[in-house]
Coordinates of C-alpha atoms in Angstrom, one line a residue:
X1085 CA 5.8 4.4 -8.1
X1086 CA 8.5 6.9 -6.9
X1087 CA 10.2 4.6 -4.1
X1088 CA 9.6 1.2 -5.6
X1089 CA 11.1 2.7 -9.1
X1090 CA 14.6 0.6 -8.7
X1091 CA 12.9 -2.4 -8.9
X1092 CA 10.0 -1.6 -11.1
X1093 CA 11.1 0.5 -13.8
X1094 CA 8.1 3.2 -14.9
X1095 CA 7.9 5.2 -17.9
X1096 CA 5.1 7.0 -19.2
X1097 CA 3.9 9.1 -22.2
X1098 CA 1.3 11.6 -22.9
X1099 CA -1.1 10.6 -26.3
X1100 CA -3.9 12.5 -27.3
X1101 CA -4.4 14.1 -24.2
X1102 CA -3.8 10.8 -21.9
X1103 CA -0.9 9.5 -19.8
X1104 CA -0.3 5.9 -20.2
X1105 CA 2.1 4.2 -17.4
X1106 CA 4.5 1.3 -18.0
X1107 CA 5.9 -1.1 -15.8
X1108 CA 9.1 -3.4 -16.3
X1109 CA 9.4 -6.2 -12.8
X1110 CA 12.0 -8.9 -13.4
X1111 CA 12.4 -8.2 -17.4
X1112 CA 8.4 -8.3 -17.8
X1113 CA 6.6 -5.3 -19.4
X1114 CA 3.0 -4.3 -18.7
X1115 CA 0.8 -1.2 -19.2
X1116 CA -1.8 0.1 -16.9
X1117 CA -4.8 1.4 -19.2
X1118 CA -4.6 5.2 -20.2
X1119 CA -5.6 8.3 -17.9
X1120 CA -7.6 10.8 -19.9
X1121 CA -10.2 11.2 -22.0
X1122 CA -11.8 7.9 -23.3
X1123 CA -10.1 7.3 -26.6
X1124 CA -11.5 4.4 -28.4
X1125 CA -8.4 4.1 -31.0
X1126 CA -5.7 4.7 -28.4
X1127 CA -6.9 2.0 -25.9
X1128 CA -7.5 -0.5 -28.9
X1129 CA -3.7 0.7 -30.1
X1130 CA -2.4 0.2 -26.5
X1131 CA -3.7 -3.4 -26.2
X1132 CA -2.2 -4.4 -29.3
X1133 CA 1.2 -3.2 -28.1
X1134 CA 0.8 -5.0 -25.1
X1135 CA -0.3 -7.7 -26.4
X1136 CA 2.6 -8.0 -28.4
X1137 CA 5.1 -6.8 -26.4
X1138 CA 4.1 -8.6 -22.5
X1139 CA 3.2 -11.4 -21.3
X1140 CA 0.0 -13.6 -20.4
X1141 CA -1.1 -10.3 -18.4
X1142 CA -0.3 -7.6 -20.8
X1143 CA -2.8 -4.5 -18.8
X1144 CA -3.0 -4.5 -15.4
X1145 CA -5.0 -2.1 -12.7
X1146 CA -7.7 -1.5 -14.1
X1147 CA -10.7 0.1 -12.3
X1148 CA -14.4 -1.3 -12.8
X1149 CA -15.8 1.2 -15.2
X1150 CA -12.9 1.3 -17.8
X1151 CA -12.9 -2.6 -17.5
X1152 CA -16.6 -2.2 -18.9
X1153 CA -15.6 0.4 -21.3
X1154 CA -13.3 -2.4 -22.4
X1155 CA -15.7 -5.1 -22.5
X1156 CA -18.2 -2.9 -24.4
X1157 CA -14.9 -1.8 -26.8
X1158 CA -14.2 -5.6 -27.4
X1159 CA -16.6 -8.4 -25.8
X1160 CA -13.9 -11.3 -26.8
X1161 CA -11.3 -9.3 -24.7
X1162 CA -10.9 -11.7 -21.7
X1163 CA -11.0 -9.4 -18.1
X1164 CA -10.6 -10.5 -14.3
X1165 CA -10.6 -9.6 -11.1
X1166 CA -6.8 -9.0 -9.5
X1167 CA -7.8 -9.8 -6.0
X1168 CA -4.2 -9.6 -5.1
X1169 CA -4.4 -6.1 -5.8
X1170 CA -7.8 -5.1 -4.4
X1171 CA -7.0 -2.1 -1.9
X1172 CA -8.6 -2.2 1.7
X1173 CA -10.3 0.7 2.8
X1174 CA -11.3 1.2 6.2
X1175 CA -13.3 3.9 8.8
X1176 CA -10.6 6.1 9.9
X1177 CA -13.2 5.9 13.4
X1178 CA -13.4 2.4 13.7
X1179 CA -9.1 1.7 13.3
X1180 CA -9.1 4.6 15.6
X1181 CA -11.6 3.3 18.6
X1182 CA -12.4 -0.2 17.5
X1183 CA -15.5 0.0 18.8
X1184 CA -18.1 -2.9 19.7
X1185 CA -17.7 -7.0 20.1
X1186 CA -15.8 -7.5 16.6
X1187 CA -12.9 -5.8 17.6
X1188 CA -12.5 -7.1 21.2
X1189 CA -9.6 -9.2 20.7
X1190 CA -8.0 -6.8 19.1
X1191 CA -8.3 -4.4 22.2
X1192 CA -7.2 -7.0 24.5
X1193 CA -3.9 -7.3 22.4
X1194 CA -3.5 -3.3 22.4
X1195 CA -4.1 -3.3 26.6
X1196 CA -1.7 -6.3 27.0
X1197 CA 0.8 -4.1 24.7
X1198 CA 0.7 -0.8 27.0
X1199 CA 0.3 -3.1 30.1
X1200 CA 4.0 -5.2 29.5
X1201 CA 5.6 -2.0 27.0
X1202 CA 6.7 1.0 28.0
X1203 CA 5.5 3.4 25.1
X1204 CA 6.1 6.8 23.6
X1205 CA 4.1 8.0 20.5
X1206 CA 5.6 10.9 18.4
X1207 CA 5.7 12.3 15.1
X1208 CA 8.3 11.5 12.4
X1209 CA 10.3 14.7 11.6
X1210 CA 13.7 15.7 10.0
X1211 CA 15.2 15.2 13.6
X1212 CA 14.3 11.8 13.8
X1213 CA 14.7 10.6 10.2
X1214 CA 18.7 9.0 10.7
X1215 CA 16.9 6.6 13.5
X1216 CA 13.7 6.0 11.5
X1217 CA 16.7 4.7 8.7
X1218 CA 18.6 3.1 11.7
X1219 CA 15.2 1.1 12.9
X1220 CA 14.7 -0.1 9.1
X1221 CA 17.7 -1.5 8.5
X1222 CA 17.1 -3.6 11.9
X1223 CA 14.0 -4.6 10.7
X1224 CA 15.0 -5.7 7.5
X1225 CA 18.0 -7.9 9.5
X1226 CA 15.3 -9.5 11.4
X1227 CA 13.0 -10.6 8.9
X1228 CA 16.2 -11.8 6.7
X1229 CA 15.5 -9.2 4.3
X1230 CA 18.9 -10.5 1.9
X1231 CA 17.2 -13.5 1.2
X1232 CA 13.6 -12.9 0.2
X1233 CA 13.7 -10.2 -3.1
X1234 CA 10.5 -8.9 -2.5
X1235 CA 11.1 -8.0 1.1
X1236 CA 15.1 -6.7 0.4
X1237 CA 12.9 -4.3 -2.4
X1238 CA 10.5 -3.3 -0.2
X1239 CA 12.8 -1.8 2.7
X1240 CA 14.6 -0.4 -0.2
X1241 CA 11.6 1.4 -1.2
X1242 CA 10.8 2.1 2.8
X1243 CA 14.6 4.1 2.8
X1244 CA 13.9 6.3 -0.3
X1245 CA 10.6 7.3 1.1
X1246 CA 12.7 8.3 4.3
X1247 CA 15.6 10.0 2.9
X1248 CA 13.2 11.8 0.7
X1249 CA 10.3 12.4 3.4
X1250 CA 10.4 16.1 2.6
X1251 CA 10.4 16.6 -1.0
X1252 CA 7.6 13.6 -1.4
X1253 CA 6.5 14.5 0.9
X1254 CA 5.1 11.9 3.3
X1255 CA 4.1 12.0 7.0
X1256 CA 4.8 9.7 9.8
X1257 CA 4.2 8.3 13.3
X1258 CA 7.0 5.9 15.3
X1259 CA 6.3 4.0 18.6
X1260 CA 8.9 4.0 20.7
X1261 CA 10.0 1.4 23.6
X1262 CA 12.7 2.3 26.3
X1263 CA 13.7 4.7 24.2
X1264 CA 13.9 2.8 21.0
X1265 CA 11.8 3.1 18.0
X1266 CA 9.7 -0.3 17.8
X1267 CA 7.1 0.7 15.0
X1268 CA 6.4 3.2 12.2
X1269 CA 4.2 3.9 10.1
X1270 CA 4.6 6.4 6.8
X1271 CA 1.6 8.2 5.1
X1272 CA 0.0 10.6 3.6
X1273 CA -3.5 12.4 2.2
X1274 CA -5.0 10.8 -0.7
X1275 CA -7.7 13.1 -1.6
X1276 CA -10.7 15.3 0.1
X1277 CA -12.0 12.3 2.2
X1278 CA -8.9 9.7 2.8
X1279 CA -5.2 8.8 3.8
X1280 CA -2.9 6.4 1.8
X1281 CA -0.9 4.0 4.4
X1282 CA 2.6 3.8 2.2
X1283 CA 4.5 1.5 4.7
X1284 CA 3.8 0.0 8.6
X1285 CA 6.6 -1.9 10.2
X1286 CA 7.2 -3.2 13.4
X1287 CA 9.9 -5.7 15.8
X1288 CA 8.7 -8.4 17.6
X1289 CA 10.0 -7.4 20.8
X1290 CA 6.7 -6.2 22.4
X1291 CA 3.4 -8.3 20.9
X1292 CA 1.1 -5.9 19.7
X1293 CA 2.8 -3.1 18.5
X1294 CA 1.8 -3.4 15.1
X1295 CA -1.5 -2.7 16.2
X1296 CA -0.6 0.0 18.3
X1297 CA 0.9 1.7 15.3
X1298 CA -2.3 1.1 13.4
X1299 CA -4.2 2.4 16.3
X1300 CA -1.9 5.6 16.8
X1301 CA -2.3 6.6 13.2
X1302 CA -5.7 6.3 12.8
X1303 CA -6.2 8.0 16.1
X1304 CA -4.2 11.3 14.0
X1305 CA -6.3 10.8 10.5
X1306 CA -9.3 10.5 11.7
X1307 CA -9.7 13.8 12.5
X1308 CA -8.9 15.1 8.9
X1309 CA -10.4 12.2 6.9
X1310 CA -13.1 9.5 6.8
X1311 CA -11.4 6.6 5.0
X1312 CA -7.5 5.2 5.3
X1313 CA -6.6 3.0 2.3
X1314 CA -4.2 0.0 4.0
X1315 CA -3.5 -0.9 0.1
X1316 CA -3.2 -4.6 -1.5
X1317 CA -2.0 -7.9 -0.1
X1318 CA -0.7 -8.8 -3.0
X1319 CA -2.0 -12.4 -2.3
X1320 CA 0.2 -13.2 0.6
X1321 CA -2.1 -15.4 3.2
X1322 CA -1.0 -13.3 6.5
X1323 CA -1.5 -10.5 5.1
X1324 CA -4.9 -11.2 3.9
X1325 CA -5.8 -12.6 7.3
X1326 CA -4.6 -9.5 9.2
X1327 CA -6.2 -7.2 7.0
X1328 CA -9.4 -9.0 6.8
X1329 CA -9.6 -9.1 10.7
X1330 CA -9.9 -5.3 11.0
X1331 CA -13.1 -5.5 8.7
X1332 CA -12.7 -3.3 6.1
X1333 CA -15.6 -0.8 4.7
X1334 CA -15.3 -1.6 0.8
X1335 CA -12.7 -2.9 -1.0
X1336 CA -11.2 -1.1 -4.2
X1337 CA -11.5 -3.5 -7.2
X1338 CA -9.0 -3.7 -10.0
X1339 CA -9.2 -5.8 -13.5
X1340 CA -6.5 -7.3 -15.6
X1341 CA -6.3 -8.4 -18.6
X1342 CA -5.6 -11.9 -19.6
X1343 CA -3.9 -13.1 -23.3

């Protein structure tokens, strides 16, 4: 919410002991449903105001049981799954040793990686932060970044992260090869039992680095956690594929609400 706030406005409020979120993309207003104590009134009061201020999907994200609650609250109330939005959650083990038959191509991409790339692995710190900036600024002039909104908002998001690593704060992992930072990755702990991936990226001079950078970090967390959330795919069909191909342990669901 923090990085990606340029280009999706949030504001929030605190009613009756519960926070409720907004969210303005591209002059479009929705409301995630509120955080607190269930409040029959104030949810009923919220989906009115979205209803009348949004559009065809006035409440987004929300999680399984208050989608009942919901439905229980008002069984007309039309509710769906956002599969676009389901998060992936994986073993931290099995990103980190890709064990048994199901990940064997993977593997042979990773040994074909070391094989042709020369490769470092270290830590992202305040002494490399200028080239982390310098390598995402590449990146974003290789996929063409100034032409595709989403992507020029995402490496904008990628940079505040970075120039704030510290006060958010975030941890990270680059590759580099001959000298040169090829991959990153930027994370952090989610709770007791998993890790949050916040942003992977990768150039396309040596194939397989992005799944060296996957590797490398799960290789760290999975000594201090059991799960790593990879996020959404937001629906994009690459995406989807990639993420589906490292087989994920459960998926977290999300609801929206439809008009």
């Amino acid at each position: 919410m923090v990085c990606w706030n340029h280009f999706t406005p949030y504001r929030y409020t605190y009613v009756n002991g519960n926070v409720i979120i907004s969210c303005t993309t591209e002059g479009v207003t929705r409301f995630h449903p509120p955080i607190g104590p269930r409040d029959p009134a104030l949810m009923r009061a919220l989906i009115r105001l979205a209803l009348d201020v949004s559009d065809d999907t006035p409440l987004v994200l929300i999680d399984p049981d208050t989608a009942r609650w919901i439905q229980e609250l008002d069984p007309g109330l039309v509710l769906v799954p956002d599969r676009n939005n389901f998060e992936y959650v994986y073993r931290a083990a099995d990103l980190a040793e890709l064990p048994g038959k199901k990940y064997l191509k993977i593997r042979s991409h990773l040994n074909r990686f070391r094989k042709n790339c020369l490769n470092t692995v270290e830590p992202i710190t305040s002494q490399n932060l200028e080239e982390v900036m310098e390598f995402l600024k590449k990146w974003c002039e290789w996929k063409g970044c100034k032409k595709n909104i989403v992507l020029a908002n995402e490496i904008e998001a990628a940079l505040y992260a970075v120039e704030h690593f510290s006060e958010l704060p975030l941890r990270g992992l680059l590759i580099r090869v001959d000298s040169e930072i090829g991959a990153i990755s930027l994370f952090e702990r989610l709770n007791a039992d998993t890790a949050l991936i916040h942003f992977e990226k990768g150039l396309p001079d040596c194939e397989g680095i992005y799944k060296a950078i996957n590797e490398e970090t799960a290789a760290v967390l999975a000594g201090e956690v059991e799960y790593i959330n990879r996020e959404s795919d937001l629906g994009v069909g690459g995406l989807r594929e990639a993420k589906m191909r490292y087989y994920p342990h459960h998926m977290v669901e999300v609801y929206s609400l439809k008009r």
